[in-house]
Amino acid sequence: MTKVYNFSAGPAVLPAPVIEQVQAELPSYHGSGMSILEMSHRSSLYEDLAAAAEEDLRQLMAIPDDYDVLFLQGGGTLQFTMAPLNLARHYHRLGLVDSGHWADRAKEEADLLPGIQADVVASSKGDHYTSLPKDYHLNGNYDYIHLTLNNTIEGTMYRQLPQLPGQVLVGDMSSNILAQRYDVKDFGMIYAGAQKNIGPAGLTVVIVKHDLLDEQQNLPAMLDYVKQAKKHSALNTPPVFAIYVAGLVFKWVKEQGGVDALQKRNEDKAGLLYDYLDNSKLFRATAKPADRSITNVPFVTGDENLDQVFVQDATAAGLLNVKGHRSVGGMRASLYNAMPKAGVEALVKFMKQFEMEH
Ligand code: PMP
């Protein structure tokens, strides 16, 4: 098999040593004679691995003890519903920072909940989401302000959080969790679908400050953070395999030196690509420099037909999944934690060649 690099936005590249370990221990998990794929979530083997995964994530992100860590299902998208259900309890109102497609989806889902109001408090729509919103208009009381820390499609990312004193922040970290350092204490809640920086699809990580929750609220069990926390996320059958792989990825992140070390590596990788893009006569990055993401880099040639040719030729050269999201077109290279620098170097080399030929 020829060497390929997978630039997919998610499900995305995982660390090669993790895939190799999964392969090696797939037939028999820890000498049990059972595959992890066959193992009961009520077994001590599972309980131990889930507890270790939680502990490693707590260490990696410095999650304080008064935050619950939940391993749920339903993707980032279900959190667009669960966050308002669990947290918008006093004012029944959240403020939403409209920074792109996924923020907009969060609003659409919140708007479907009876009695809950989701107000846009800042937007960069007028800028076609090529930058982060800058002007905030808060008006009255909000249970929380929803922020998309990294806009996977548009390629913008918060390096610093907006100054919103007294507000509870809820952060969608789906596409840069463990890739960029944030202080968990700045948030009331954080959530992330696993399938970019953490592991296979099917697992969603939720980190929520316990005292924001209401023990008496009594939501339908699967939607209730309190009930999920009480049962250590095993209220029903959890995604055992996805949690197992996530646990291996957390160990891998620790071996790499943790989030700060990976952030530096990500900045370096993204820097290589942005430097080339900013000097290219053919390609250009679409996001404004100050707000550029280190995990998702959208770019275009300015000619849709040429973009298509580029995607085809890159694929043939083993540079896979560089097509931009269907809503914006062009190209996008996702450079998550597990993308090696050699992958970015191969992409830049290929782009230089393409530029010379066109
Ligand atoms: N939020 C962000 C920032 C995303 O990038 C995505 C998926 N790409 C989602 C939410 C939705 O995630 P899921 O497919 O896990 O529901």
XYZ file of N, CA, C and O in Angstrom, residues 77 182 214 219 264 274 279 346:
32
model
N -23.732 17.340 17.766
C -25.075 17.845 17.433
C -26.071 17.645 18.573
O -26.897 18.527 18.825
N -6.925 25.519 26.373
C -7.884 26.446 26.987
C -7.916 26.140 28.474
O -7.547 25.036 28.893
N -29.033 21.005 37.960
C -30.110 20.945 38.940
C -30.504 19.485 39.144
O -31.059 18.855 38.250
N -34.972 15.430 33.735
C -35.167 15.337 32.277
C -35.213 13.860 31.873
O -34.801 12.998 32.657
N 2.001 23.395 20.152
C 3.188 23.940 19.476
C 3.415 23.256 18.139
O 3.706 23.884 17.124
N 0.231 27.908 6.003
C -0.169 29.316 5.820
C 0.952 30.127 5.162
O 0.688 30.981 4.319
N 2.209 33.229 0.300
C 3.192 33.616 -0.714
C 2.883 33.053 -2.092
O 3.604 33.317 -3.048
N 4.386 17.147 2.655
C 4.018 16.492 1.384
C 2.953 17.310 0.654
O 3.000 17.483 -0.563
